Every structure is written in structure tokens, then in C-alpha cells.
Amino acid sequence: MDAHRSNPVLTIVVVTGYLFYMKKAILVGSQRRRAVCPEESAFLELLRTTDMLSRGLIAVLKTEDLSANPYNVLRILRGSPEGLPCNEIASRMITKDPDITRLLDRLEKRGLISRCRENRDRRMVMVRITPMGLRLLAHLDEPVQAVHRQQLGHLGRKRLGALTELLKVVTCGRLAAATTLDLHTSVPKSRMDY
């Protein structure tokens, strides 16, 4: 027998052995994945949903050269016509912005807000929405609501209410209150079927 004939057999054995160990490694690698806990699963779904829902709002705000944080500030100020100090605005923000002063500078430069020092306490700067800022928000109200209806309207009022309450429980950290919330009893059976 010549040496050339034994090499192909050896090669086949090596390749077959390599594939066997590769399959075994893939199997072991897939077994290493840990089971996702329900809290992590809920967290990931919230992130995915937030990202998906944010895209609609971002598209509407972009038409007026706004992003989510400036829009949030304008809405906060519309709800407080007497004005608010900077630190109060920062505490009410949906997404915390570490540089609230620069954000307010940009809004003031556009004429959407005004700032002034209080007479009683010169250290306190009050921020107010301007008529121009109010007009901008009024112009955005319907398109923003239309996006929200398009994205969430299929849930119906009862399910939206239940979802809102459940998210408030999460936000407030009152997990014990979740036991009193029964999503199934507040939603008609036909609406629960997907």
C-alpha cells in the first residue's frame, strides 16, 4: 500500500472528529444560555416598546426642529403658567437631562421660553413659556395625539387605563400594589384575545 491511500482515510477521520466536537461545542454553548427571569423579560419588552413608540413622536417633533427633552420642558411649563424654577423643571422631566441650563438656553434663544430673576429671591430664576412656545405646542398637539392613537388606540380605553396603572406601579416601586390590579377582570374577554 502506498502512503497516499492512508491519508484520505486519516483526513476523513479528522474531519468527522472535528465536526463531532464542533456539534458538541455548539450544543454546550447553547446550553450555557441562562433562562431569562420574568423581570428581565419585562424590562426588555419595555425597552423595545419605548424605542418603537418613541420613533413616532420623534418624527412629529422633527418637523418643528424639536427633540423629546425640549418638548417635555415646554409641556411642563404649559402646565405651570406662573413659571417654575430650573430645578423644579429638571425634577419633572421624563428623561433626566444633566444639563438643563443649556437646554433652557436653546429654548430661550428660539423665543419659546423666558427666564427672569425673582424680586423676592434674586438667586431664583423663574422659567415661563412664551406665547410663541404655547403656539408651537398647540400646533403639535393634534399630530402628537394622532401618533399616540395610531400606536396605542388598538388597546382600547380599559386596557390603556390598566396599562397606565400598571406602569405607575412600576414607576413608584410599589410592587405590593400590583396584587390589587387585576388586568383580566377589567377587560372584556373579547378584547383579551389577540
Tab-separated table of C-alpha atoms in Angstrom, residues 3 12 25 31 41 53 72 74 99 111 113 132 149:
chain	number	residue	atom	x	y	z
A	3	ALA	CA	1.162	6.313	1.679
A	12	ILE	CA	-11.906	11.801	6.814
A	25	ALA	CA	-19.326	22.695	21.355
A	31	GLN	CA	-26.837	25.195	26.999
A	41	SER	CA	-38.072	39.781	30.061
A	53	LEU	CA	-43.187	54.274	20.343
A	72	ASN	CA	-41.022	67.813	27.558
A	74	LEU	CA	-42.445	73.079	27.016
A	99	ASP	CA	-27.500	69.978	31.506
A	111	GLY	CA	-38.123	82.529	21.857
A	113	ILE	CA	-39.386	80.337	26.942
A	132	MET	CA	-44.677	81.558	20.828
A	149	ARG	CA	-53.825	56.958	18.740
